[in-house]
Amino acid sequence: MSSIISVIDDDPSVRLATNNLLTSRGYTVHTFGSAHEFLQSAELETTGCVITDVQMSAMSGVELLTHMRGLGHITPFIFMTAFPDEAVRDRALRAGATCFLAKPFSTPALIQCLEAALSDPGAATM
């Protein structure tokens, strides 16, 4: 499983902070401001895990996951959101998300989700 991580969030500060955290842990990170930007990138084929915001303009994180599954990609997804909602959480997990984290989340929680996603892409936690 690739240790290339794609972080997709329309908030530049979240992208930067997540990038800095994961880079400091030895991961190769690519950041994107939208789902469409990610879908048009070369990283679509090389990403080992997607970390994405739930609520984004144009295409939500859950819509991105559903779209990628429709294309045949089994890339693990970790969702993060400032607006935790049980219905959205359940929808994301049913669609195949590995983790669902409420912002602000702890570094250990994110790393635990990432390690689980990279070691067993089919496992769902949190």
XYZ file of N, CA and C in Angstrom:
378
model
N 0.860 -1.180 0.000
C 0.000 0.000 0.000
C 0.897 1.231 0.000
N 0.581 2.158 -0.858
C 1.354 3.388 -0.995
C 1.202 4.277 0.231
N 2.297 4.954 0.605
C 2.214 5.898 1.725
C 2.016 7.323 1.205
N 1.562 7.440 -0.040
C 1.212 8.755 -0.574
C -0.190 9.089 -0.082
N -0.311 10.248 0.555
C -1.574 10.682 1.133
C -2.056 11.908 0.378
N -3.325 11.899 -0.011
C -3.926 13.068 -0.650
C -4.884 13.709 0.341
N -4.629 14.985 0.635
C -5.464 15.745 1.550
C -6.305 16.698 0.717
N -7.628 16.589 0.849
C -8.544 17.401 0.060
C -9.423 18.196 1.020
N -9.259 19.509 0.992
C -10.041 20.388 1.863
C -10.054 21.767 1.231
N -11.196 22.424 1.285
C -11.271 23.767 0.692
C -10.746 24.849 1.625
N -10.301 24.469 2.818
C -9.711 25.417 3.767
C -8.185 25.293 3.689
N -7.504 26.327 3.171
C -6.042 26.253 3.021
C -5.310 25.989 4.329
N -5.808 26.511 5.453
C -5.120 26.312 6.730
C -5.194 24.848 7.169
N -6.293 24.179 6.891
C -6.421 22.756 7.223
C -5.486 21.934 6.339
N -5.431 22.272 5.054
C -4.513 21.565 4.150
C -3.075 21.714 4.623
N -2.679 22.927 4.968
C -1.306 23.182 5.403
C -0.983 22.439 6.695
N -1.864 22.531 7.665
C -1.614 21.887 8.956
C -1.541 20.363 8.809
N -2.451 19.801 8.037
C -2.451 18.345 7.835
C -1.217 17.921 7.054
N -0.860 18.690 6.036
C 0.350 18.423 5.261
C 1.581 18.430 6.170
N 1.721 19.464 6.988
C 2.884 19.576 7.874
C 2.953 18.412 8.862
N 1.821 18.052 9.434
C 1.768 16.954 10.396
C 2.186 15.637 9.740
N 1.603 15.328 8.599
C 1.884 14.040 7.961
C 3.285 13.982 7.359
N 3.742 15.102 6.814
C 5.107 15.154 6.283
C 6.112 14.915 7.399
N 5.844 15.481 8.575
C 6.752 15.290 9.713
C 6.773 13.839 10.173
N 5.754 13.074 9.817
C 5.678 11.651 10.158
C 6.224 10.760 9.037
N 6.768 11.383 7.983
C 7.401 10.615 6.922
C 6.535 10.283 5.722
N 5.317 10.779 5.704
C 4.431 10.504 4.574
C 4.685 11.494 3.437
N 4.437 11.048 2.223
C 4.431 11.940 1.064
C 3.007 12.443 0.933
N 2.834 13.763 0.931
C 1.497 14.355 0.960
C 1.298 15.260 -0.251
N 0.122 15.143 -0.842
C -0.303 16.061 -1.901
C -1.602 16.684 -1.419
N -1.730 17.990 -1.600
C -2.933 18.670 -1.133
C -3.724 19.216 -2.315
N -5.040 19.250 -2.124
C -5.955 19.708 -3.160
C -7.060 20.538 -2.526
N -7.454 21.599 -3.214
C -8.490 22.488 -2.709
C -9.906 22.055 -3.039
N -10.040 21.008 -3.872
C -11.373 20.519 -4.231
C -11.285 19.074 -4.706
N -12.434 18.422 -4.699
C -12.504 17.055 -5.204
C -12.164 17.017 -6.684
N -12.649 17.987 -7.435
C -12.378 18.022 -8.875
C -10.886 18.162 -9.161
N -10.212 18.993 -8.366
C -8.760 19.163 -8.533
C -8.052 17.822 -8.336
N -8.467 17.072 -7.314
C -7.878 15.760 -7.062
C -8.181 14.793 -8.205
N -9.427 14.764 -8.660
C -9.825 13.830 -9.715
C -9.073 14.060 -11.022
N -8.600 15.282 -11.237
C -7.868 15.603 -12.464
C -6.356 15.425 -12.305
N -5.917 14.983 -11.136
C -4.480 14.889 -10.862
C -3.945 13.483 -11.126
N -2.635 13.407 -11.258
C -1.959 12.110 -11.406
C -2.042 11.312 -10.114
N -2.242 11.976 -8.979
C -2.285 11.297 -7.683
C -3.523 10.421 -7.539
N -4.495 10.594 -8.402
C -5.683 9.740 -8.362
C -5.271 8.272 -8.444
N -4.250 7.978 -9.219
C -3.800 6.597 -9.427
C -2.758 6.132 -8.411
N -2.108 7.047 -7.702
C -0.994 6.665 -6.829
C -1.272 6.835 -5.341
N -2.378 7.450 -4.996
C -2.688 7.736 -3.595
C -2.982 6.468 -2.812
N -2.364 6.372 -1.642
C -2.609 5.245 -0.755
C -3.763 5.484 0.192
N -4.102 6.765 0.422
C -5.208 7.124 1.297
C -5.634 8.551 1.003
N -6.937 8.784 1.044
C -7.494 10.131 0.888
C -7.991 10.594 2.244
N -7.572 11.794 2.621
C -8.106 12.453 3.816
C -8.853 13.670 3.298
N -10.153 13.715 3.534
C -10.955 14.781 2.937
C -11.993 15.344 3.889
N -12.308 16.596 3.649
C -13.397 17.245 4.362
C -14.707 16.663 3.840
N -15.704 16.645 4.687
C -17.021 16.174 4.258
C -17.693 17.244 3.405
N -17.724 18.473 3.919
C -18.448 19.548 3.250
C -17.499 20.404 2.431
N -17.662 20.310 1.119
C -16.902 21.159 0.202
C -17.859 21.592 -0.900
N -17.531 22.701 -1.537
C -18.386 23.166 -2.620
C -18.218 22.262 -3.841
N -19.181 22.230 -4.687
C -19.218 21.469 -5.935
C -19.382 19.972 -5.700
N -18.441 19.326 -5.013
C -18.537 17.891 -4.739
C -18.103 17.645 -3.307
N -18.978 17.030 -2.525
C -18.651 16.740 -1.127
C -17.675 15.565 -1.047
N -17.121 15.381 0.128
C -16.219 14.261 0.335
C -16.907 12.920 0.124
N -18.153 12.797 0.593
C -18.899 11.548 0.417
C -19.202 11.320 -1.065
N -19.544 12.374 -1.788
C -19.767 12.243 -3.233
C -18.481 11.810 -3.944
N -17.336 12.335 -3.493
C -16.048 11.939 -4.063
C -15.804 10.450 -3.833
N -16.028 9.985 -2.620
C -15.854 8.569 -2.311
C -16.752 7.707 -3.203
N -18.005 8.065 -3.307
C -18.953 7.317 -4.130
C -18.515 7.316 -5.595
N -18.062 8.468 -6.070
C -17.584 8.582 -7.455
C -16.373 7.673 -7.687
N -15.426 7.712 -6.762
C -14.223 6.893 -6.915
C -14.545 5.402 -6.859
N -15.458 5.010 -5.993
C -15.855 3.589 -5.944
C -16.502 3.200 -7.278
N -17.279 4.103 -7.851
C -17.893 3.851 -9.148
C -16.871 3.677 -10.263
N -15.713 4.314 -10.104
C -14.627 4.181 -11.084
C -13.763 2.948 -10.816
N -14.048 2.253 -9.718
C -13.294 1.051 -9.388
C -12.129 1.254 -8.441
N -11.970 2.442 -7.886
C -10.885 2.716 -6.940
C -11.291 2.259 -5.543
N -10.395 1.549 -4.878
C -10.666 1.077 -3.513
C -9.837 1.845 -2.482
N -9.324 2.992 -2.871
C -8.501 3.823 -2.001
C -9.224 4.084 -0.676
N -8.553 3.873 0.457
C -9.171 4.176 1.754
C -9.438 5.677 1.908
N -10.529 6.005 2.591
C -10.926 7.387 2.845
C -11.039 7.639 4.328
N -10.488 8.767 4.750
C -10.672 9.279 6.111
C -11.388 10.605 5.965
N -12.520 10.734 6.642
C -13.276 11.978 6.592
C -13.024 12.805 7.837
N -12.999 14.110 7.637
C -12.909 15.052 8.750
C -13.969 16.124 8.522
N -14.558 16.591 9.602
C -15.602 17.592 9.465
C -15.706 18.454 10.715
N -16.051 19.702 10.487
C -16.319 20.615 11.594
C -17.781 20.521 12.028
N -18.579 19.791 11.254
C -20.011 19.663 11.516
C -20.395 18.188 11.616
N -19.961 17.525 12.723
C -20.259 16.105 12.844
C -21.764 15.856 12.933
N -22.231 14.977 12.104
C -23.650 14.667 12.024
C -23.743 13.153 11.869
N -24.534 12.505 12.709
C -24.610 11.040 12.690
C -25.094 10.503 11.347
N -26.039 11.182 10.708
C -26.548 10.700 9.421
C -25.455 10.733 8.358
N -24.662 11.810 8.343
C -23.564 11.924 7.370
C -22.485 10.907 7.704
N -22.190 10.762 8.989
C -21.193 9.778 9.421
C -21.605 8.387 8.961
N -22.851 8.014 9.207
C -23.335 6.693 8.807
C -23.265 6.516 7.291
N -23.635 7.556 6.548
C -23.586 7.482 5.080
C -22.148 7.280 4.597
N -21.217 8.008 5.207
C -19.810 7.892 4.823
C -19.271 6.497 5.131
N -19.589 5.972 6.294
C -19.106 4.646 6.663
C -19.742 3.563 5.792
N -21.020 3.717 5.469
C -21.676 2.756 4.566
C -21.064 2.801 3.172
N -20.615 3.990 2.757
C -20.002 4.143 1.431
C -18.586 3.575 1.391
N -18.011 3.290 2.560
C -16.694 2.674 2.589
C -15.608 3.458 3.292
N -15.957 4.505 4.030
C -14.948 5.293 4.747
C -14.280 4.443 5.826
N -12.994 4.695 6.038
C -12.252 4.016 7.093
C -12.498 4.698 8.431
N -12.471 6.039 8.444
C -12.648 6.812 9.676
C -13.456 8.068 9.398
N -14.042 8.579 10.457
C -14.814 9.810 10.406
C -14.431 10.614 11.646
N -13.681 11.704 11.456
C -13.159 12.496 12.571
C -13.817 13.864 12.639
N -14.184 14.276 13.838
C -14.733 15.621 14.048
C -13.579 16.583 14.305
N -13.589 17.727 13.614
C -12.584 18.769 13.837
C -12.963 19.529 15.098
N -12.037 19.921 15.924
C -10.624 19.562 15.840
C -10.428 18.146 16.363
N -9.559 17.412 15.730
C -9.263 16.054 16.160
C -7.824 16.018 16.637
N -7.499 15.009 17.416
C -6.142 14.894 17.949
C -5.219 14.259 16.913
N -3.950 14.577 17.023
C -2.949 13.958 16.149
C -2.975 12.441 16.283
N -3.001 11.891 17.515
C -3.041 10.430 17.624
C -4.266 9.800 16.935
N -5.412 10.475 16.993
C -6.611 9.930 16.338
C -6.415 9.859 14.833
N -5.854 10.903 14.249
C -5.613 10.906 12.803
C -4.585 9.844 12.424
N -3.502 9.753 13.168
C -2.454 8.776 12.862
C -3.001 7.357 13.010
N -3.808 7.118 14.029
C -4.420 5.797 14.215
C -5.299 5.447 13.010
N -6.096 6.390 12.551
C -6.946 6.164 11.372
C -6.095 5.896 10.143
N -5.053 6.680 9.975
C -4.194 6.545 8.801
C -3.477 5.195 8.800
N -2.955 4.801 9.938
C -2.278 3.508 10.023
C -3.243 2.365 9.738
N -4.475 2.471 10.255
C -5.484 1.438 9.994
C -5.834 1.403 8.500
N -5.978 2.572 7.901
C -6.331 2.645 6.476
C -5.239 2.061 5.605
N -3.999 2.337 5.935
C -2.901 1.859 5.117
C -2.590 0.375 5.323
N -2.888 -0.143 6.515
C -2.598 -1.553 6.778
C -3.738 -2.461 6.354
N -4.976 -1.940 6.430
C -6.148 -2.735 6.049
C -7.178 -1.799 5.427
N -7.102 -1.567 4.127
C -7.979 -0.610 3.462
C -9.476 -0.899 3.640
N -9.836 -2.126 3.990
C -11.240 -2.444 4.134
C -11.788 -2.235 5.530
N -10.924 -1.916 6.491
C -11.366 -1.772 7.882
C -11.980 -0.407 8.124
N -13.085 -0.392 8.826
C -13.712 0.877 9.204
C -13.598 1.039 10.714
N -13.217 2.235 11.155
C -13.113 2.534 12.570
C -13.721 3.904 12.835
N -13.821 4.216 14.085
C -14.273 5.530 14.552
C -15.535 5.941 13.863
